[in-house]
C-alpha positions as a LaTeX table, in Angstrom:
\begin{tabular}{lrrr}
\hline
Residue & $x$ (\AA) & $y$ (\AA) & $z$ (\AA) \\
\hline
His1 & $-3.49$ & $-50.14$ & 10.62 \\
Leu2 & $-3.71$ & $-46.88$ & 8.91 \\
Leu3 & $-5.55$ & $-49.89$ & 5.77 \\
Lys4 & $-7.81$ & $-51.04$ & 8.38 \\
Lys5 & $-8.85$ & $-46.94$ & 9.33 \\
Ile6 & $-9.49$ & $-46.80$ & 5.85 \\
Gln7 & $-11.56$ & $-49.45$ & 5.69 \\
Asn8 & $-13.61$ & $-48.67$ & 9.02 \\
Ile9 & $-14.38$ & $-45.59$ & 7.09 \\
Leu10 & $-15.14$ & $-46.82$ & 3.81 \\
Lys11 & $-17.43$ & $-49.05$ & 5.75 \\
Trp12 & $-19.00$ & $-46.50$ & 7.75 \\
Leu13 & $-19.93$ & $-44.54$ & 4.60 \\
Arg14 & $-21.91$ & $-47.24$ & 2.73 \\
Arg15 & $-24.05$ & $-47.14$ & 5.91 \\
Lys16 & $-24.15$ & $-43.79$ & 5.95 \\
Ser17 & $-27.90$ & $-42.69$ & 3.27 \\
Asn18 & $-27.04$ & $-40.84$ & 0.22 \\
Met19 & $-28.33$ & $-37.65$ & 2.48 \\
Glu20 & $-26.48$ & $-38.01$ & 4.44 \\
Leu21 & $-23.48$ & $-37.48$ & 2.54 \\
Gly22 & $-24.63$ & $-35.27$ & 0.42 \\
Val23 & $-24.93$ & $-32.91$ & 3.43 \\
Ala24 & $-21.21$ & $-33.65$ & 4.77 \\
Leu25 & $-19.66$ & $-33.25$ & 1.51 \\
Ala26 & $-22.00$ & $-29.73$ & 1.12 \\
Ile27 & $-20.22$ & $-29.07$ & 4.94 \\
Leu28 & $-17.01$ & $-29.58$ & 3.34 \\
Gly29 & $-17.51$ & $-26.99$ & 0.55 \\
Ala30 & $-18.45$ & $-24.75$ & 2.91 \\
Ala31 & $-15.43$ & $-25.66$ & 4.91 \\
Ile32 & $-13.01$ & $-25.01$ & 1.94 \\
Ala33 & $-14.42$ & $-21.62$ & 0.90 \\
Thr34 & $-13.60$ & $-20.42$ & 4.42 \\
Cys35 & $-10.03$ & $-21.50$ & 4.10 \\
Ala36 & $-10.11$ & $-18.41$ & 1.78 \\
Gly37 & $-9.85$ & $-16.52$ & 5.11 \\
Val38 & $-6.09$ & $-18.41$ & 5.49 \\
Gly39 & $-4.77$ & $-16.47$ & 2.98 \\
Ser40 & $-6.21$ & $-13.16$ & 4.17 \\
Ala41 & $-4.38$ & $-14.07$ & 7.41 \\
Ile42 & $-0.86$ & $-14.09$ & 6.13 \\
Gly43 & $-1.57$ & $-11.34$ & 3.59 \\
Val44 & $-2.50$ & $-8.79$ & 6.29 \\
Gly45 & 0.33 & $-10.44$ & 8.40 \\
Ile46 & 2.88 & $-10.00$ & 5.58 \\
Ala47 & 1.51 & $-6.13$ & 5.16 \\
Gly48 & 1.14 & $-5.24$ & 8.73 \\
Glu49 & 4.92 & $-6.63$ & 9.00 \\
Ala50 & 5.99 & $-4.08$ & 6.42 \\
Ala51 & 3.49 & $-1.35$ & 8.19 \\
Asp52 & 5.55 & $-1.53$ & 11.43 \\
Gly53 & 8.95 & $-2.06$ & 9.69 \\
Val54 & 8.13 & 1.89 & 7.97 \\
Met55 & 6.12 & 3.52 & 10.99 \\
Ser56 & 9.28 & 4.40 & 12.05 \\
Thr57 & 9.68 & 7.37 & 9.97 \\
Asp58 & 8.03 & 10.20 & 9.17 \\
Lys59 & 7.19 & 10.40 & 5.97 \\
Val60 & 4.58 & 7.35 & 6.28 \\
Ser61 & 0.55 & 7.93 & 8.38 \\
Phe62 & $-0.92$ & 5.45 & 9.85 \\
Gly63 & $-3.76$ & 5.87 & 7.78 \\
Ser64 & $-2.58$ & 5.05 & 4.42 \\
Thr65 & $-0.55$ & 2.04 & 5.88 \\
Leu66 & $-3.52$ & 0.89 & 7.20 \\
Val67 & $-5.80$ & 0.84 & 4.38 \\
Leu68 & $-2.91$ & $-1.46$ & 2.28 \\
Gln69 & $-2.61$ & $-3.36$ & 5.11 \\
Ala70 & $-6.53$ & $-4.10$ & 5.34 \\
Leu71 & $-6.93$ & $-4.98$ & 1.24 \\
Pro72 & $-6.00$ & $-8.80$ & 1.78 \\
Gly73 & $-8.46$ & $-9.49$ & 4.20 \\
Thr74 & $-11.12$ & $-9.12$ & 1.25 \\
Gln75 & $-10.58$ & $-12.74$ & 0.55 \\
Gly76 & $-11.49$ & $-14.28$ & 3.54 \\
Ile77 & $-15.21$ & $-12.06$ & 3.49 \\
Tyr78 & $-15.48$ & $-13.33$ & $-0.28$ \\
Gly79 & $-15.48$ & $-16.72$ & 0.72 \\
Met80 & $-17.16$ & $-16.51$ & 4.14 \\
Val81 & $-19.89$ & $-15.23$ & 1.97 \\
Ile82 & $-20.43$ & $-18.53$ & 0.28 \\
Ala83 & $-19.72$ & $-20.58$ & 3.23 \\
Ile84 & $-22.62$ & $-19.16$ & 4.45 \\
Met85 & $-24.96$ & $-19.58$ & 1.45 \\
Ile86 & $-23.85$ & $-22.89$ & 0.78 \\
Leu87 & $-24.87$ & $-23.77$ & 4.99 \\
Val88 & $-28.11$ & $-21.75$ & 4.57 \\
Lys89 & $-29.03$ & $-23.08$ & 1.05 \\
Ile90 & $-28.85$ & $-26.87$ & 2.74 \\
Gly91 & $-30.46$ & $-25.58$ & 6.46 \\
Val92 & $-28.23$ & $-25.80$ & 8.67 \\
Leu93 & $-27.81$ & $-22.30$ & 9.68 \\
Ser94 & $-31.51$ & $-23.29$ & 10.46 \\
Gly95 & $-31.68$ & $-26.32$ & 11.64 \\
Asn96 & $-33.83$ & $-28.00$ & 9.68 \\
Ile97 & $-30.86$ & $-29.56$ & 7.72 \\
Leu98 & $-32.98$ & $-30.70$ & 4.12 \\
Asp99 & $-32.43$ & $-33.75$ & 2.16 \\
Val100 & $-29.09$ & $-33.02$ & $-0.47$ \\
Thr101 & $-28.19$ & $-35.87$ & $-2.50$ \\
Thr102 & $-24.48$ & $-36.52$ & $-3.22$ \\
Ser103 & $-24.66$ & $-34.89$ & $-6.34$ \\
Gln104 & $-25.99$ & $-31.84$ & $-4.97$ \\
Gly105 & $-23.70$ & $-32.03$ & $-2.18$ \\
Leu106 & $-20.68$ & $-32.35$ & $-4.64$ \\
Ser107 & $-21.71$ & $-29.42$ & $-6.56$ \\
Leu108 & $-21.57$ & $-27.38$ & $-3.00$ \\
Phe109 & $-18.19$ & $-28.62$ & $-2.43$ \\
Phe110 & $-17.27$ & $-28.15$ & $-6.57$ \\
Ala111 & $-18.48$ & $-24.55$ & $-5.55$ \\
Gly112 & $-16.56$ & $-23.95$ & $-2.82$ \\
Leu113 & $-13.13$ & $-24.50$ & $-4.40$ \\
Pro114 & $-12.46$ & $-21.59$ & $-6.40$ \\
Ile115 & $-13.01$ & $-19.30$ & $-4.20$ \\
Gly116 & $-11.11$ & $-21.52$ & $-1.71$ \\
Ile117 & $-7.92$ & $-21.91$ & $-3.62$ \\
Val118 & $-8.09$ & $-18.68$ & $-5.37$ \\
Gly119 & $-9.02$ & $-17.32$ & $-2.25$ \\
Ile120 & $-5.62$ & $-18.48$ & $-0.34$ \\
Leu121 & $-3.32$ & $-17.86$ & $-2.82$ \\
Ser122 & $-4.67$ & $-14.90$ & $-4.26$ \\
Gly123 & $-4.70$ & $-13.28$ & $-0.36$ \\
Ile124 & $-1.00$ & $-14.10$ & 0.02 \\
Phe125 & 0.43 & $-12.38$ & $-3.07$ \\
Gln126 & $-1.72$ & $-9.40$ & $-2.39$ \\
Gly127 & $-0.36$ & $-9.39$ & 1.41 \\
Arg128 & 2.90 & $-9.08$ & $-0.61$ \\
Ala129 & 1.74 & $-6.52$ & $-3.10$ \\
Ala130 & 0.93 & $-4.22$ & $-0.29$ \\
Ala131 & 3.43 & $-4.55$ & 1.60 \\
Ser132 & 5.67 & $-3.39$ & $-1.64$ \\
Gly133 & 3.13 & $-0.13$ & $-1.42$ \\
Ile134 & 4.24 & 0.31 & 2.04 \\
Met135 & 7.87 & 0.48 & 0.84 \\
Leu136 & 6.72 & 3.17 & $-1.62$ \\
Leu137 & 5.20 & 5.03 & 0.31 \\
Ser138 & 8.20 & 4.94 & 2.88 \\
Lys139 & 10.11 & 6.01 & $-0.07$ \\
Lys140 & 8.30 & 8.72 & $-1.55$ \\
Glu141 & 5.33 & 10.66 & $-0.74$ \\
Gly142 & 2.04 & 10.86 & $-2.27$ \\
Arg143 & 2.29 & 7.57 & $-3.83$ \\
Leu144 & $-0.86$ & 5.81 & $-1.83$ \\
Gly145 & $-2.90$ & 5.42 & $-5.09$ \\
Asn146 & $-0.19$ & 4.13 & $-7.12$ \\
Ala147 & 0.49 & 1.49 & $-4.14$ \\
Ile148 & $-3.53$ & 0.57 & $-3.83$ \\
Ile149 & $-3.65$ & $-0.06$ & $-7.47$ \\
Tyr150 & $-0.85$ & $-2.71$ & $-7.22$ \\
Ala151 & $-2.24$ & $-4.24$ & $-4.63$ \\
Val152 & $-5.45$ & $-4.39$ & $-5.76$ \\
Met153 & $-4.77$ & $-5.70$ & $-9.04$ \\
Val154 & $-4.41$ & $-8.77$ & $-7.66$ \\
Glu155 & $-7.77$ & $-8.82$ & $-5.90$ \\
Thr156 & $-9.17$ & $-8.91$ & $-9.13$ \\
Tyr157 & $-8.56$ & $-12.48$ & $-9.19$ \\
Ala158 & $-10.21$ & $-13.43$ & $-5.99$ \\
Ile159 & $-13.49$ & $-11.38$ & $-7.37$ \\
Leu160 & $-12.93$ & $-13.54$ & $-10.34$ \\
Ala161 & $-13.04$ & $-16.92$ & $-8.33$ \\
Phe162 & $-16.30$ & $-15.62$ & $-5.85$ \\
Ile163 & $-18.22$ & $-14.83$ & $-9.04$ \\
Ile164 & $-17.17$ & $-18.15$ & $-10.50$ \\
Ser165 & $-18.19$ & $-20.01$ & $-6.86$ \\
Phe166 & $-21.41$ & $-17.50$ & $-6.54$ \\
Leu167 & $-22.74$ & $-19.19$ & $-10.08$ \\
Met168 & $-21.95$ & $-22.30$ & $-9.64$ \\
Tyr169 & $-23.70$ & $-22.33$ & $-6.32$ \\
Asn170 & $-26.44$ & $-20.33$ & $-7.89$ \\
Gly171 & $-27.28$ & $-23.42$ & $-10.56$ \\
Ile172 & $-27.63$ & $-26.12$ & $-7.84$ \\
Lys173 & $-30.53$ & $-26.73$ & $-7.07$ \\
Ile174 & $-31.88$ & $-28.61$ & $-3.17$ \\
Gly175 & $-35.49$ & $-29.93$ & $-3.04$ \\
\hline
\end{tabular}
């Protein structure tokens, strides 16, 4: 039964033109880039749980825990930026979809991968680092800077992935 479905999908793909497949691959690349938001959601949740736990003490301010909780959210922003750039490049957002070859679509697909994959992982690990920083604040006053530095170290890799995705995207010419 599964083999029959796969065969039907392959027949459908053969009937579709090169341009339609290129657009589909580019949209898939944009979708993968937005997956960085999954890492952000998990990371912000992890840090939020830690913040809720330490807010019961009088040592920690809401503002300092909020700063640390927000840090893992940036990966989702980076992924969204790359996704929007891809969708604009192929004309999806303007409603005037361009002719995108399979090669161009595949290139845009690959451009979404670095921020999509690294965004998921770094968002989660940044959330863990931020949660540890929140715990540090509950034990030692005046350590917000230290806590932020540890969490921002993880951010470095999300920024590098964003740059790679951007450079890959920038090298792809459509039309």
